[in-house]
Amino acid sequence: MPTTLKIYHEKQTRQLCALHALNNLFQENIYQKAELDNICSNLSPNAWINPHRSLLGLGNYDINVIMTALEIRHCEAFWFDKRKDPSCIDLDKIVGFILNIPLDYKIGAITLPLRKRHWIAVRRIGQHYYNLDSKLRQPELLGTESDVLHFLREQLKEKEQQRELFLVRYRSDCNESQQRWIEESHDINKTAD
């Protein structure tokens, strides 16, 4: 990892991986648990048990909370169709990536036959891409554009594990095409000359 770069990296606490993924994505502590809890309440104001976080309210937020939190900061998230190759992504038009990956439940050295979901952020900082997973001790240097595309390909090829990829970009002019993050050579809506 280049030593001259200061990389913001929150580490995992409780079930707050969505909070850490958002803050790591934006490289600063801009979201708080109270803000995400408030979003949950607004999404389901009359729910006795809120479906957008864990039963005990300790975190474990769903994509609806993440997308709403991004909208507050003038960003939007797009679900990436795993049938496509990540090379169709125009990396210059996105802030970064949020991945939802499965993890095993462990109690000490014992792995339980249950799965939980975990949110991680990946983004470019300087000239390189980093995996900013809050479960890592420090950010993981992925490398160049081709390296991050390879990383994403590897993450998405695990079909039985139901990994999901979301592209995060700043909200822009409404007149742009629907999929503004796709390279022109891959855009099926583009008319031939």
Coordinates of C-alpha atoms in Angstrom, one line a residue:
M1 CA 0.0 0.0 0.0
P2 CA 1.5 3.4 -0.9
T3 CA 2.6 5.1 2.3
T4 CA 1.9 8.6 1.2
L5 CA -1.9 8.1 0.9
K6 CA -4.1 8.6 4.0
I7 CA -6.9 6.0 3.6
Y8 CA -10.0 6.2 5.9
H9 CA -10.9 2.7 7.0
E10 CA -13.5 2.0 9.7
K11 CA -13.3 -1.5 11.2
Q12 CA -16.2 -3.8 12.0
T13 CA -18.2 -3.2 15.2
R14 CA -21.4 -5.1 16.0
Q15 CA -23.6 -5.5 12.8
L16 CA -22.7 -2.1 11.4
C17 CA -21.0 -3.2 8.2
A18 CA -23.4 -1.1 6.1
L19 CA -22.5 2.0 8.1
H20 CA -18.8 1.2 7.7
A21 CA -19.1 0.5 4.0
L22 CA -20.8 3.9 3.4
N23 CA -18.2 5.8 5.5
N24 CA -15.3 3.9 3.9
L25 CA -16.8 4.5 0.4
F26 CA -16.8 8.3 1.0
Q27 CA -13.5 8.2 3.0
E28 CA -14.9 10.1 6.0
N29 CA -17.2 9.6 9.0
I30 CA -20.3 11.2 7.5
Y31 CA -22.9 8.6 8.5
Q32 CA -23.8 7.7 12.1
K33 CA -25.9 4.7 13.4
A34 CA -28.6 7.1 14.5
E35 CA -29.0 8.4 11.0
L36 CA -29.3 4.9 9.5
D37 CA -31.8 4.0 12.3
N38 CA -33.9 7.1 11.4
I39 CA -33.9 6.0 7.8
C40 CA -35.2 2.6 8.9
S41 CA -38.0 4.2 10.8
N42 CA -38.9 6.4 7.9
L43 CA -38.9 3.5 5.5
S44 CA -41.4 1.5 7.7
P45 CA -42.9 4.1 10.1
N46 CA -45.7 1.8 11.4
A47 CA -43.8 -1.4 11.7
W48 CA -43.5 -2.9 15.1
I49 CA -40.5 -4.9 14.0
N50 CA -38.5 -3.0 11.4
P51 CA -37.7 -5.1 8.3
H52 CA -34.7 -2.9 7.3
R53 CA -32.4 -3.8 10.2
S54 CA -31.8 -6.6 12.7
L55 CA -34.5 -7.5 15.1
L56 CA -32.6 -6.1 18.1
G57 CA -31.8 -2.8 16.2
L58 CA -28.0 -3.5 16.3
G59 CA -27.5 -2.8 12.6
N60 CA -27.6 -5.4 9.8
Y61 CA -29.2 -2.8 7.5
D62 CA -30.6 -3.8 4.1
I63 CA -30.0 -2.2 0.7
N64 CA -33.0 0.1 1.1
V65 CA -31.3 1.9 3.9
I66 CA -28.0 2.1 2.0
M67 CA -29.8 3.5 -1.1
T68 CA -31.7 6.1 1.0
A69 CA -28.5 7.1 2.8
L70 CA -26.8 7.5 -0.6
E71 CA -29.7 9.7 -1.9
I72 CA -29.3 12.0 1.1
R73 CA -25.7 12.6 -0.1
H74 CA -26.8 13.2 -3.7
C75 CA -25.7 9.7 -4.9
E76 CA -27.5 6.7 -6.3
A77 CA -26.8 3.0 -6.4
F78 CA -27.4 0.7 -9.3
W79 CA -27.7 -3.0 -9.0
F80 CA -25.2 -4.6 -11.4
D81 CA -26.6 -7.5 -13.6
K82 CA -24.2 -10.4 -12.8
R83 CA -24.9 -11.9 -16.2
K84 CA -22.7 -9.0 -17.6
D85 CA -19.0 -8.8 -17.4
P86 CA -17.7 -6.0 -15.1
S87 CA -15.6 -4.7 -18.1
C88 CA -18.8 -3.0 -19.3
I89 CA -18.6 -0.6 -16.3
D90 CA -17.3 2.9 -17.1
L91 CA -15.1 3.3 -14.0
D92 CA -14.7 7.0 -14.5
K93 CA -18.4 7.6 -13.9
I94 CA -18.7 5.9 -10.5
V95 CA -17.7 6.8 -7.0
G96 CA -17.2 3.1 -6.1
F97 CA -18.8 -0.2 -5.4
I98 CA -20.8 -1.7 -2.6
L99 CA -20.8 -5.5 -2.5
N100 CA -23.1 -7.7 -0.4
I101 CA -21.4 -11.0 0.3
P102 CA -22.3 -14.0 2.5
L103 CA -20.4 -14.9 5.6
D104 CA -20.5 -17.9 7.9
Y105 CA -21.7 -17.5 11.5
K106 CA -18.9 -18.5 13.9
I107 CA -18.9 -18.9 17.6
G108 CA -15.2 -19.2 18.5
A109 CA -13.8 -21.9 16.3
I110 CA -17.2 -23.4 15.6
T111 CA -18.9 -22.6 12.3
L112 CA -22.7 -22.8 12.5
P113 CA -24.8 -23.9 9.5
L114 CA -26.2 -20.4 9.0
R115 CA -25.2 -17.6 6.7
K116 CA -25.3 -13.8 7.3
R117 CA -24.8 -11.0 4.9
H118 CA -21.9 -8.5 4.9
W119 CA -21.5 -5.1 3.1
I120 CA -18.1 -4.0 1.8
A121 CA -16.9 -0.9 -0.2
V122 CA -14.4 -0.9 -3.0
R123 CA -13.2 2.3 -4.6
R124 CA -10.3 4.1 -6.3
I125 CA -8.1 6.2 -4.0
G126 CA -5.4 8.0 -5.9
Q127 CA -4.3 5.8 -8.8
H128 CA -5.3 2.5 -7.3
Y129 CA -8.4 0.6 -6.2
Y130 CA -8.8 -0.7 -2.6
N131 CA -11.0 -3.2 -0.9
L132 CA -12.2 -1.3 2.2
D133 CA -13.9 -4.3 3.9
S134 CA -14.4 -3.3 7.6
K135 CA -13.5 -6.9 8.6
L136 CA -10.0 -6.4 7.2
R137 CA -7.2 -5.1 9.5
Q138 CA -6.3 -2.5 6.9
P139 CA -7.4 -1.6 3.3
E140 CA -6.5 -4.2 0.8
L141 CA -4.7 -2.8 -2.3
L142 CA -6.4 -4.3 -5.4
G143 CA -4.4 -2.4 -8.0
T144 CA -5.3 -0.9 -11.3
E145 CA -8.6 -0.8 -13.3
S146 CA -7.9 -4.3 -14.7
D147 CA -7.2 -5.6 -11.2
V148 CA -10.4 -4.3 -9.8
L149 CA -12.4 -5.7 -12.7
H150 CA -10.7 -9.1 -12.0
F151 CA -11.6 -8.8 -8.3
L152 CA -15.3 -8.1 -9.2
R153 CA -15.4 -10.9 -11.7
E154 CA -14.1 -13.3 -9.0
Q155 CA -16.6 -12.1 -6.4
L156 CA -19.6 -12.4 -8.8
K157 CA -18.7 -15.8 -10.2
E158 CA -19.6 -17.5 -6.9
K159 CA -23.2 -18.1 -8.1
E160 CA -24.3 -20.3 -5.2
Q161 CA -23.3 -17.7 -2.7
Q162 CA -25.6 -15.0 -4.0
R163 CA -23.2 -12.1 -4.0
E164 CA -24.6 -8.7 -5.1
L165 CA -22.8 -5.7 -6.6
F166 CA -24.1 -2.2 -6.5
L167 CA -22.4 0.7 -8.4
V168 CA -22.5 4.1 -6.7
R169 CA -22.4 7.3 -8.6
Y170 CA -23.2 10.9 -8.0
R171 CA -26.7 11.9 -9.1
S172 CA -26.6 13.9 -12.3
D173 CA -28.7 15.4 -15.0
C174 CA -32.0 13.6 -15.5
N175 CA -31.6 13.8 -19.3
E176 CA -28.8 11.3 -19.4
S177 CA -29.5 7.7 -20.4
Q178 CA -30.7 5.3 -17.8
Q179 CA -27.4 3.3 -17.5
R180 CA -24.9 6.1 -17.4
W181 CA -22.2 3.8 -15.9
I182 CA -22.0 1.5 -19.0
E183 CA -19.2 2.0 -21.4
E184 CA -20.5 3.3 -24.8
S185 CA -19.3 0.2 -26.6
H186 CA -21.6 -1.9 -24.3
D187 CA -24.6 0.4 -24.3
I188 CA -27.5 -1.4 -26.2
N189 CA -29.5 1.9 -26.3
K190 CA -26.9 3.7 -28.4
T191 CA -28.0 4.0 -32.0
A192 CA -25.6 3.0 -34.7
D193 CA -24.4 5.7 -37.1

